[in-house]
CSV table of C-alpha atoms and ligand atoms in Angstrom, one decimal:
chain,number,residue,atom,x,y,z
A,1,MET,CA,277.7,130.9,148.2
A,2,LEU,CA,278.4,134.3,149.8
A,3,ALA,CA,282.0,135.4,149.5
A,4,GLU,CA,282.5,136.4,153.1
A,5,MET,CA,281.0,133.1,154.4
A,6,LYS,CA,283.1,131.0,152.1
A,7,GLY,CA,286.6,132.0,153.1
A,8,ILE,CA,287.6,132.8,149.5
A,9,ASN,CA,288.0,136.4,148.6
A,10,GLU,CA,288.8,138.2,145.5
A,11,GLU,CA,291.6,140.7,145.7
A,12,CYS,CA,290.2,143.7,143.8
A,13,GLY,CA,288.8,144.9,140.6
A,14,VAL,CA,290.3,147.6,138.3
A,15,PHE,CA,288.6,149.9,135.9
A,16,GLY,CA,289.8,152.6,133.5
A,17,VAL,CA,288.2,155.1,131.0
A,18,TRP,CA,289.9,157.0,128.2
A,19,GLY,CA,288.3,159.8,126.3
A,20,HIS,CA,284.9,160.4,127.9
A,21,GLU,CA,284.0,163.7,129.5
A,22,LYS,CA,282.3,161.9,132.4
A,23,GLY,CA,285.4,159.8,133.3
A,24,ALA,CA,285.0,159.8,137.1
A,25,GLU,CA,281.2,159.1,137.0
A,26,LEU,CA,281.6,156.2,134.6
A,27,THR,CA,284.3,154.8,136.8
A,28,TYR,CA,281.9,155.0,139.8
A,29,TYR,CA,279.3,153.0,137.9
A,30,GLY,CA,281.9,150.5,136.7
A,31,LEU,CA,283.2,150.0,140.2
A,32,HIS,CA,279.7,149.6,141.5
A,33,ALA,CA,279.2,146.6,139.0
A,34,MET,CA,282.4,145.1,140.4
A,35,GLN,CA,281.6,145.6,144.1
A,36,HIS,CA,281.7,141.8,144.7
A,37,ARG,CA,285.5,141.9,143.9
A,38,GLY,CA,286.3,144.0,147.0
A,39,GLN,CA,284.3,145.8,149.7
A,40,GLU,CA,287.1,147.3,151.9
A,41,GLY,CA,287.8,150.4,149.9
A,42,ALA,CA,287.2,152.1,146.6
A,43,GLY,CA,288.7,155.0,144.7
A,44,VAL,CA,289.0,157.0,141.4
A,45,VAL,CA,291.8,159.1,140.0
A,46,VAL,CA,290.9,161.3,137.1
A,47,SER,CA,293.1,163.3,134.7
A,48,ASP,CA,292.1,166.5,133.0
A,49,GLY,CA,295.2,166.4,130.9
A,50,ASP,CA,297.3,168.4,133.3
A,51,ASN,CA,296.5,167.2,136.8
A,52,LEU,CA,295.5,164.0,138.6
A,53,LYS,CA,292.7,164.3,141.1
A,54,THR,CA,291.8,161.6,143.6
A,55,HIS,CA,288.7,160.6,145.5
A,56,LYS,CA,288.9,157.4,147.6
A,57,GLY,CA,288.0,156.0,150.9
A,58,LEU,CA,287.4,152.9,153.0
A,59,GLY,CA,284.1,151.1,152.6
A,60,LEU,CA,281.6,150.2,149.8
A,61,VAL,CA,281.6,152.1,146.5
A,62,ASN,CA,278.3,153.8,147.4
A,63,ASP,CA,279.7,154.9,150.8
A,64,VAL,CA,282.9,156.2,149.3
A,65,PHE,CA,281.2,158.1,146.4
A,66,LYS,CA,278.3,159.6,148.3
A,67,ARG,CA,280.8,162.1,149.5
A,68,ALA,CA,282.2,162.7,146.0
A,69,ASP,CA,281.6,166.0,144.2
A,70,PHE,CA,281.9,164.9,140.6
A,71,SER,CA,282.1,168.5,139.4
A,72,LYS,CA,285.5,168.6,141.1
A,73,LEU,CA,286.5,165.4,139.4
A,74,SER,CA,286.2,166.6,135.8
A,75,GLY,CA,288.4,164.9,133.2
A,76,ALA,CA,288.2,162.6,130.3
A,77,THR,CA,290.4,159.8,131.6
A,78,ALA,CA,290.1,158.0,134.9
A,79,VAL,CA,291.2,154.9,136.7
A,80,GLY,CA,289.4,153.2,139.5
A,81,HIS,CA,289.7,150.3,142.0
A,82,VAL,CA,287.7,148.3,144.4
A,83,ARG,CA,289.8,146.7,147.1
A,84,TYR,CA,289.6,143.6,149.2
A,85,SER,CA,292.1,143.5,152.0
A,86,THR,CA,293.3,140.9,154.5
A,87,GLN,CA,293.1,141.5,158.2
A,88,GLY,CA,295.6,144.1,159.4
A,89,ASP,CA,295.9,145.6,155.9
A,90,ARG,CA,292.9,147.8,156.0
A,91,ALA,CA,294.8,151.1,156.2
A,92,PHE,CA,293.5,154.1,154.1
A,93,GLU,CA,296.9,154.5,152.5
A,94,ASN,CA,296.6,151.1,150.9
A,95,VAL,CA,293.3,152.1,149.2
A,96,GLN,CA,293.9,152.3,145.4
A,97,PRO,CA,294.5,153.8,143.0
A,98,LEU,CA,297.8,154.9,144.5
A,99,VAL,CA,299.1,158.2,143.2
A,100,PHE,CA,302.8,159.0,142.8
A,101,ARG,CA,304.1,162.4,141.8
A,102,SER,CA,307.5,163.6,140.7
A,103,GLN,CA,308.5,167.1,139.6
A,104,THR,CA,307.7,166.4,136.0
A,105,GLU,CA,304.8,164.0,136.0
A,106,GLY,CA,302.2,162.0,138.0
A,107,MET,CA,301.0,158.4,137.9
A,108,ALA,CA,298.0,156.5,139.3
A,109,LEU,CA,298.2,152.8,139.6
A,110,ALA,CA,295.3,150.3,140.2
A,111,HIS,CA,296.2,146.6,140.6
A,112,ASN,CA,294.5,143.3,140.9
A,113,GLY,CA,296.5,140.2,141.8
A,114,ASN,CA,299.6,139.4,143.7
A,115,ILE,CA,303.3,140.1,143.1
A,116,MET,CA,305.0,137.0,144.5
A,117,ASN,CA,308.4,138.6,144.7
A,118,ALA,CA,307.2,141.9,146.2
A,119,GLU,CA,309.1,141.5,149.4
A,120,LYS,CA,312.3,140.8,147.6
A,121,MET,CA,311.8,143.8,145.3
A,122,ARG,CA,310.9,146.0,148.3
A,123,GLY,CA,314.1,145.0,150.0
A,124,GLU,CA,316.1,145.8,146.9
A,125,LEU,CA,314.4,149.2,146.4
A,126,GLU,CA,314.9,150.2,150.0
A,127,GLY,CA,318.6,149.1,149.7
A,128,GLN,CA,318.9,151.6,146.9
A,129,GLY,CA,317.4,154.4,148.9
A,130,SER,CA,313.6,154.2,148.0
A,131,ILE,CA,311.2,155.0,150.9
A,132,LEU,CA,308.0,153.1,150.5
A,133,GLN,CA,305.0,154.5,152.2
A,134,THR,CA,302.5,151.6,152.1
A,135,SER,CA,302.5,147.9,152.5
A,136,SER,CA,300.9,147.5,149.0
A,137,ASP,CA,302.5,145.5,146.2
A,138,THR,CA,301.4,148.3,143.9
A,139,GLU,CA,303.8,150.8,145.3
A,140,VAL,CA,306.7,148.4,144.5
A,141,LEU,CA,305.8,148.5,140.8
A,142,ALA,CA,305.5,152.3,140.9
A,143,HIS,CA,309.1,152.6,142.4
A,144,LEU,CA,310.4,150.1,139.8
A,145,ILE,CA,308.9,152.2,137.0
A,146,LYS,CA,310.4,155.4,138.3
A,147,ARG,CA,313.7,153.9,139.2
A,148,ARG,CA,316.8,155.9,138.2
A,149,GLY,CA,314.5,158.8,137.5
A,150,MET,CA,313.1,157.3,134.3
A,151,GLU,CA,310.1,159.0,132.6
A,152,ILE,CA,306.9,156.9,132.6
A,153,SER,CA,306.8,155.3,129.2
A,154,GLU,CA,306.2,151.9,127.6
A,155,THR,CA,310.0,151.3,128.1
A,156,SER,CA,310.1,152.0,131.8
A,157,ILE,CA,306.9,150.1,132.5
A,158,THR,CA,308.1,147.1,130.5
A,159,GLU,CA,311.4,147.1,132.4
A,160,ALA,CA,309.6,147.3,135.7
A,161,ILE,CA,307.1,144.6,134.9
A,162,ASN,CA,309.8,142.3,133.7
A,163,LYS,CA,311.2,142.4,137.2
A,164,ILE,CA,308.0,141.2,138.9
A,165,ILE,CA,306.7,137.7,139.2
A,166,GLY,CA,303.1,136.7,139.9
A,167,ALA,CA,299.5,137.2,138.7
A,168,TYR,CA,298.5,140.7,138.0
A,169,ALA,CA,296.3,143.1,136.0
A,170,PHE,CA,297.4,146.7,136.1
A,171,VAL,CA,295.9,149.9,134.9
A,172,ILE,CA,298.2,152.9,135.1
A,173,LEU,CA,297.2,156.5,134.4
A,174,THR,CA,299.4,159.4,133.7
A,175,GLU,CA,298.4,162.9,132.7
A,176,ASP,CA,298.3,162.0,129.0
A,177,LYS,CA,298.3,158.2,128.7
A,178,MET,CA,296.6,155.1,130.1
A,179,TYR,CA,298.4,151.7,130.2
A,180,ALA,CA,296.9,148.3,130.9
A,181,ALA,CA,299.0,145.2,131.5
A,182,LEU,CA,298.4,141.6,132.2
A,183,ASP,CA,300.7,138.9,133.7
A,184,PRO,CA,302.5,136.5,131.3
A,185,SER,CA,300.2,133.6,132.1
A,186,GLY,CA,297.0,135.7,132.0
A,187,ILE,CA,295.8,134.4,135.4
A,188,ARG,CA,293.7,137.5,136.3
A,189,PRO,CA,291.0,138.8,134.0
A,190,LEU,CA,291.3,142.1,132.1
A,191,SER,CA,289.2,143.3,129.1
A,192,ILE,CA,289.0,146.3,126.8
A,193,GLY,CA,285.7,147.8,125.7
A,194,ARG,CA,284.4,150.8,123.7
A,195,LEU,CA,281.8,153.4,124.7
A,196,GLY,CA,281.4,155.5,121.6
A,197,ASP,CA,284.8,156.9,120.9
A,198,ALA,CA,286.0,156.2,124.4
A,199,TYR,CA,288.0,153.2,125.6
A,200,VAL,CA,287.3,151.3,128.8
A,201,VAL,CA,289.3,148.7,130.6
A,202,ALA,CA,287.8,146.5,133.4
A,203,SER,CA,288.5,143.3,135.4
A,204,GLU,CA,285.0,142.1,134.5
A,205,THR,CA,282.8,142.7,131.5
A,206,CYS,CA,279.8,143.2,133.7
A,207,ALA,CA,281.2,146.7,134.2
A,208,PHE,CA,281.0,147.3,130.5
A,209,ASP,CA,277.3,146.4,130.5
A,210,GLN,CA,276.7,148.6,133.4
A,211,ILE,CA,277.8,151.7,131.5
A,212,GLY,CA,276.6,150.7,128.1
A,213,ALA,CA,280.0,149.9,126.7
A,214,THR,CA,280.7,147.0,124.3
A,215,PHE,CA,283.4,144.4,124.7
A,216,GLU,CA,286.3,144.8,122.3
A,217,ARG,CA,288.9,142.2,123.3
A,218,GLU,CA,290.8,140.6,126.2
A,219,VAL,CA,294.1,142.1,127.2
A,220,LEU,CA,296.5,139.2,126.3
A,221,PRO,CA,298.9,137.5,128.6
A,222,GLY,CA,302.1,139.4,128.7
A,223,GLU,CA,300.6,142.4,126.8
A,224,LEU,CA,301.1,146.1,127.6
A,225,VAL,CA,298.3,148.2,126.0
A,226,THR,CA,298.9,151.9,125.7
A,227,ILE,CA,295.9,154.2,125.1
A,228,SER,CA,296.3,157.9,124.3
A,229,ASP,CA,295.1,160.6,121.9
A,230,GLU,CA,297.1,158.9,119.2
A,231,GLY,CA,295.0,155.7,119.6
A,232,VAL,CA,295.7,152.3,121.0
A,233,SER,CA,299.1,150.5,120.6
A,234,SER,CA,300.3,147.2,122.1
A,235,THR,CA,303.6,145.5,123.0
A,236,ARG,CA,304.2,142.1,124.4
A,237,PHE,CA,306.6,142.1,127.3
A,238,ALA,CA,306.4,138.3,127.6
A,239,MET,CA,305.3,135.5,125.4
A,240,ARG,CA,303.3,132.5,126.7
A,241,GLY,CA,302.1,129.3,125.2
A,242,ARG,CA,298.8,128.8,126.9
A,243,ARG,CA,296.8,131.1,129.1
A,244,LYS,CA,296.1,130.1,132.7
A,245,MET,CA,293.0,132.0,133.6
A,246,CYS,CA,292.0,131.4,137.2
A,247,ALA,CA,289.3,128.7,137.3
A,248,MET,CA,287.8,130.2,140.5
A,249,GLU,CA,286.8,133.2,138.5
A,250,TYR,CA,284.3,130.9,136.8
A,251,VAL,CA,283.5,128.7,139.8
A,252,TYR,CA,282.8,131.4,142.2
A,253,LEU,CA,284.4,134.9,142.0
A,254,SER,CA,283.0,136.6,138.9
A,255,ARG,CA,279.5,137.7,138.3
A,256,PRO,CA,277.4,135.3,136.2
A,257,ASP,CA,276.7,138.0,133.6
A,258,SER,CA,280.5,138.5,133.0
A,259,ASP,CA,282.4,136.8,130.2
A,260,VAL,CA,285.8,135.8,131.4
A,261,ASN,CA,288.2,135.1,128.6
A,262,GLU,CA,285.2,135.2,126.3
A,263,VAL,CA,283.4,132.4,128.2
A,264,ASN,CA,280.2,133.4,130.0
A,265,VAL,CA,280.3,132.7,133.7
A,266,HIS,CA,276.7,131.6,134.1
A,267,ALA,CA,276.9,129.3,131.1
A,268,SER,CA,280.2,127.7,132.3
A,269,ARG,CA,278.6,127.1,135.8
A,270,LYS,CA,275.6,125.4,134.2
A,271,ARG,CA,278.0,123.1,132.3
A,272,MET,CA,279.8,122.4,135.6
A,273,GLY,CA,276.4,121.3,137.0
A,274,LYS,CA,275.8,119.1,134.0
A,275,GLU,CA,279.2,117.5,134.2
A,276,LEU,CA,278.6,116.9,137.9
A,277,ALA,CA,275.2,115.3,137.3
A,278,LYS,CA,276.9,112.9,134.8
A,279,GLU,CA,279.8,112.1,137.1
A,280,SER,CA,277.9,111.9,140.4
A,281,PRO,CA,274.2,111.2,140.2
A,282,ALA,CA,272.0,111.0,143.3
A,283,ASP,CA,268.8,109.2,144.1
A,284,ALA,CA,266.8,112.3,145.2
A,285,ASP,CA,263.6,114.2,144.7
A,286,MET,CA,264.9,117.7,143.8
A,287,VAL,CA,268.0,119.8,143.2
A,288,ILE,CA,268.7,123.0,145.1
A,289,GLY,CA,271.5,125.5,144.9
A,290,VAL,CA,273.2,127.5,147.7
A,291,PRO,CA,272.7,131.2,146.7
A,292,ASP,CA,274.1,133.0,144.8
A,293,SER,CA,277.0,131.5,142.9
A,294,SER,CA,275.7,127.9,143.0
A,295,ILE,CA,272.3,128.6,141.4
A,296,SER,CA,273.7,128.3,137.9
A,297,SER,CA,275.3,124.9,138.5
A,298,ALA,CA,272.2,123.7,140.3
A,299,ILE,CA,270.1,124.5,137.2
A,300,GLY,CA,272.7,122.6,135.1
A,301,TYR,CA,272.6,119.6,137.4
A,302,ALA,CA,268.8,119.6,137.4
A,303,GLU,CA,268.7,119.8,133.6
A,304,ALA,CA,271.1,116.9,133.1
A,305,SER,CA,269.7,114.7,135.8
A,306,GLY,CA,266.0,115.2,135.0
A,307,LEU,CA,265.3,116.1,138.6
A,308,PRO,CA,263.2,119.3,139.3
A,309,TYR,CA,265.2,122.4,140.3
A,310,GLU,CA,263.7,124.1,143.4
A,311,MET,CA,264.4,127.1,145.4
A,312,GLY,CA,265.1,125.3,148.7
A,313,ILE,CA,267.3,128.1,150.2
A,314,ILE,CA,266.8,131.8,150.1
A,315,LYS,CA,269.2,134.5,150.9
A,316,ASN,CA,268.5,137.6,152.9
A,317,ARG,CA,270.1,140.4,150.9
A,318,TYR,CA,270.0,143.0,153.6
A,319,VAL,CA,272.3,141.4,156.2
A,320,GLY,CA,275.6,143.1,156.8
A,321,ARG,CA,278.8,141.3,155.9
A,322,THR,CA,279.8,138.8,158.5
A,323,PHE,CA,283.5,138.7,157.9
A,324,ILE,CA,284.0,141.6,160.3
A,325,GLN,CA,282.8,139.2,163.0
A,326,PRO,CA,286.0,137.4,164.0
A,327,SER,CA,284.9,134.4,165.9
A,328,GLN,CA,283.9,131.1,164.5
A,329,GLU,CA,280.8,131.1,166.5
A,330,LEU,CA,279.7,134.5,165.2
A,331,ARG,CA,280.6,133.4,161.6
A,332,GLU,CA,278.3,130.4,162.0
A,333,GLN,CA,275.6,132.7,163.3
A,334,GLY,CA,276.1,134.7,160.2
A,335,VAL,CA,275.0,131.8,158.1
A,336,LYS,CA,271.8,131.6,159.9
A,337,LEU,CA,271.2,135.3,159.3
A,338,LYS,CA,272.0,135.1,155.6
A,339,LEU,CA,270.4,131.9,154.4
A,340,ALA,CA,267.1,130.4,155.2
A,341,PRO,CA,265.5,127.0,154.2
A,342,VAL,CA,262.2,127.1,152.3
A,343,ARG,CA,260.5,124.6,154.7
A,344,GLY,CA,257.5,124.0,152.6
A,345,ILE,CA,259.8,122.9,149.7
A,346,VAL,CA,262.4,120.8,151.5
A,347,ALA,CA,260.4,119.1,154.2
A,348,GLY,CA,260.1,115.3,153.7
A,349,LYS,CA,262.3,115.5,150.6
A,350,ARG,CA,265.5,113.9,149.5
A,351,ILE,CA,267.7,116.8,148.3
A,352,VAL,CA,270.7,117.2,146.1
A,353,MET,CA,272.3,120.4,147.4
A,354,ILE,CA,274.7,122.0,144.9
A,355,ASP,CA,277.5,124.3,146.2
A,356,ASP,CA,280.4,125.7,144.2
A,357,SER,CA,283.1,124.7,146.7
A,358,ILE,CA,283.9,123.7,150.3
A,359,VAL,CA,286.7,125.6,152.0
A,360,ARG,CA,286.7,125.0,155.8
A,361,GLY,CA,283.4,123.0,155.8
A,362,THR,CA,281.9,124.9,158.7
A,363,THR,CA,279.4,126.8,156.4
A,364,SER,CA,278.4,123.6,154.6
A,365,ARG,CA,277.8,121.9,157.9
A,366,ARG,CA,275.5,124.7,159.0
A,367,ILE,CA,273.5,124.6,155.7
A,368,VAL,CA,273.1,120.8,155.8
A,369,GLN,CA,272.0,121.1,159.4
A,370,MET,CA,269.6,123.9,158.5
A,371,LEU,CA,268.0,121.8,155.7
A,372,LYS,CA,267.6,118.8,158.0
A,373,GLN,CA,266.1,120.9,160.7
A,374,ALA,CA,263.6,122.1,158.1
A,375,GLY,CA,262.6,118.5,157.5
A,376,ALA,CA,264.8,117.3,154.6
A,377,VAL,CA,265.1,113.6,154.9
A,378,GLU,CA,268.4,113.3,153.0
A,379,VAL,CA,270.9,115.9,151.8
A,380,HIS,CA,273.4,114.8,149.1
A,381,VAL,CA,276.0,117.5,148.7
A,382,ARG,CA,277.4,117.9,145.2
A,383,ILE,CA,280.3,120.4,144.7
A,384,ALA,CA,280.6,122.0,141.3
A,385,SER,CA,284.4,122.1,141.4
A,386,PRO,CA,287.3,119.8,142.4
A,387,SER,CA,288.2,119.9,146.1
A,388,ILE,CA,290.4,122.9,147.3
A,389,GLN,CA,293.5,121.5,148.9
A,390,HIS,CA,296.2,124.1,148.3
A,391,PRO,CA,296.6,127.8,148.9
A,392,CYS,CA,296.5,130.4,146.1
A,393,TYR,CA,299.5,132.6,145.5
A,394,TYR,CA,297.9,134.6,142.7
A,395,GLY,CA,295.8,137.1,144.5
A,396,ILE,CA,292.9,135.1,145.9
A,397,ASP,CA,292.8,135.2,149.7
A,398,MET,CA,291.7,131.8,150.9
A,399,SER,CA,292.2,129.7,154.1
A,400,THR,CA,295.6,128.2,154.9
A,401,ARG,CA,296.2,124.5,154.1
A,402,ASP,CA,295.6,123.6,157.7
A,403,GLU,CA,292.1,125.1,157.5
A,404,LEU,CA,291.2,123.5,154.2
A,405,ILE,CA,288.9,120.6,155.0
A,406,ALA,CA,289.8,118.6,151.8
A,407,ALA,CA,293.5,118.9,152.5
A,408,ASN,CA,293.1,117.0,155.7
A,409,ASN,CA,290.1,114.7,155.3
A,410,SER,CA,288.9,111.9,153.0
A,411,ILE,CA,285.6,112.4,151.2
A,412,GLU,CA,283.9,110.1,153.7
A,413,GLU,CA,285.3,112.1,156.5
A,414,ILE,CA,284.1,115.4,154.9
A,415,GLY,CA,280.6,113.9,154.6
A,416,GLU,CA,280.7,113.0,158.3
A,417,VAL,CA,281.9,116.5,159.3
A,418,ILE,CA,279.3,118.4,157.3
A,419,GLY,CA,276.5,115.9,158.1
A,420,ALA,CA,275.7,115.0,154.5
A,421,ASP,CA,274.2,111.7,153.3
A,422,SER,CA,276.8,111.7,150.5
A,423,VAL,CA,279.4,114.1,149.1
A,424,ALA,CA,280.9,114.3,145.6
A,425,TYR,CA,283.1,116.8,143.8
A,426,LEU,CA,283.4,117.6,140.1
A,427,SER,CA,286.5,116.1,138.6
A,428,GLU,CA,289.4,118.2,137.3
A,429,ALA,CA,288.6,117.0,133.8
A,430,GLY,CA,284.9,117.9,134.3
A,431,LEU,CA,285.8,121.4,135.4
A,432,GLU,CA,288.1,121.9,132.4
A,433,GLU,CA,285.5,120.6,130.0
A,434,ALA,CA,282.9,123.0,131.5
A,435,ILE,CA,285.2,126.1,131.2
A,436,VAL,CA,287.5,125.5,128.3
A,437,ARG,CA,284.9,124.9,125.5
A,438,ASP,CA,287.4,125.3,122.7
A,439,LYS,CA,291.0,124.7,123.8
A,440,THR,CA,292.5,126.4,120.7
A,441,ILE,CA,290.6,129.6,121.3
A,442,HIS,CA,290.2,129.9,125.0
A,443,GLN,CA,293.4,128.1,126.0
A,444,GLY,CA,294.0,126.9,129.5
A,445,ILE,CA,293.0,127.5,133.1
A,446,CYS,CA,294.8,127.6,136.5
A,447,MET,CA,293.5,125.0,138.9
A,448,ALA,CA,296.5,125.1,141.3
A,449,CYS,CA,294.4,125.4,144.4
A,450,MET,CA,292.8,122.1,143.4
A,451,THR,CA,295.7,120.3,141.8
A,452,GLY,CA,298.7,121.7,143.5
A,453,HIS,CA,300.3,122.3,140.0
A,454,TYR,CA,301.2,126.0,140.1
A,455,PRO,CA,301.6,127.6,136.6
A,456,VAL,CA,304.0,130.3,138.0
A,457,LYS,CA,306.6,129.6,140.6
A,458,GLU,CA,308.0,132.1,143.0
A,459,ASN,CA,311.4,132.0,141.3
A,460,GLY,CA,309.6,133.1,138.1
A,461,GLU,CA,309.7,129.7,136.4
A,462,GLN,CA,306.5,129.2,134.3
A,463,GLU,CA,305.1,125.7,134.3
A,464,ALA,CA,304.8,125.3,130.6
A,465,ALA,CA,305.0,121.5,130.6
A,466,TYR,CA,302.0,121.0,132.9
A,467,LYS,CA,299.2,119.5,130.9
A,468,GLY,CA,296.4,119.5,133.5
A,469,CYS,CA,295.1,123.0,132.7
B,501,LIG,S1,295.3,128.9,142.6
B,501,LIG,FE1,293.0,128.7,142.5
B,501,LIG,S2,292.2,130.7,143.1
B,501,LIG,FE2,294.4,131.0,142.7
B,501,LIG,S3,294.5,131.7,140.5
B,501,LIG,FE3,294.7,129.4,140.5
B,501,LIG,S4,292.6,128.7,140.3
B,501,LIG,FE4,292.5,130.8,140.9
């Protein structure tokens, strides 16, 4: 489904280039491919070896960069960012990359994720005399790196990162080095690619395809990668047993053409649909998917069930984003603007409607109602992930527990609320099976918003003993 309708929002995408004369332009294209990860702001900081130059602004990548003069953004290394922000946090000063300058050096930081102890670290830093200018977690890391006047280096970055707790992927650019770091549980995605002799780093591999780069490898959990004219080096600032990649990246957040932790998103969604068909069949005439992110799982469900896959709902791609409309009533109107039933296909039919998740239930109710108004005689809702009952503390903005329909209602009650003839969710085991094809290679996933088992606690404790994902 559409991100802004769903109530689940990604918290940013990061991109970096090292060693290509068109650093800023490549970053623009890379960010464009990751626009779905954040639509509130975008920016690039480029280094020509001596200076850091910035171009950033509020809005979509195209809006921000149509005012860019790339001839003034020359340089072979660049870091970029697309930002999603919560209400009240849309200030220009929070648009990344954030740039920090001292007398001797500069640094640009781009960050995806959430630092769970940011407030505590902010208090400590302010107590020691630091003056923080933004409400961004990213600035906290910058101050930790430069604490006690330390030079920016692997040592100072490692020291700073070891003080923060959470889920994060960072790209840090100085005048002569680029650093990429991933949290010890590897909850957020971050990959390294090659474009000729140049290196690229991105939250999603679809950004590599966009610029013609090839995937090289994942940044590992707890790894700090340094890229410079001397080549690439790596240190581990933390060791982890199993990775805990965010399951929602596969279910909903990432683009279907991206590979997340070397698992293709579209293929994993198809497997989710197949598992769902095995677990929860329905007596129906056809399978339809809610565009866009549920199409892959609908195809999988149809393949496994033997029912025909049909395009029962289409999406209007030219409607503005509804999340700027604050009221529930307007949000519900947004659904009508964005999605339309294909009356000639659904009328008189018993339908299996696949969606990737249900958050508040209001959007699902509108879609079921829309299908029935178009003549569908039965609508059986099948959800290609386990029910979301818990908040995310790792950088995905989703509704509070009070708003999560599955946290407060039985499955029968959910069916009544959304007006479906039946409802079923994919099991936790089914989701894990669909994503984690080979547990020895691809390791584990975080499903905390579904299971309530959080792999990283706010006190920094890592839930190594948890076997669920
Ligand atoms: S809690 Fe849910 S959304 Fe957050 S990282 Fe884990 S799987 Fe992803």
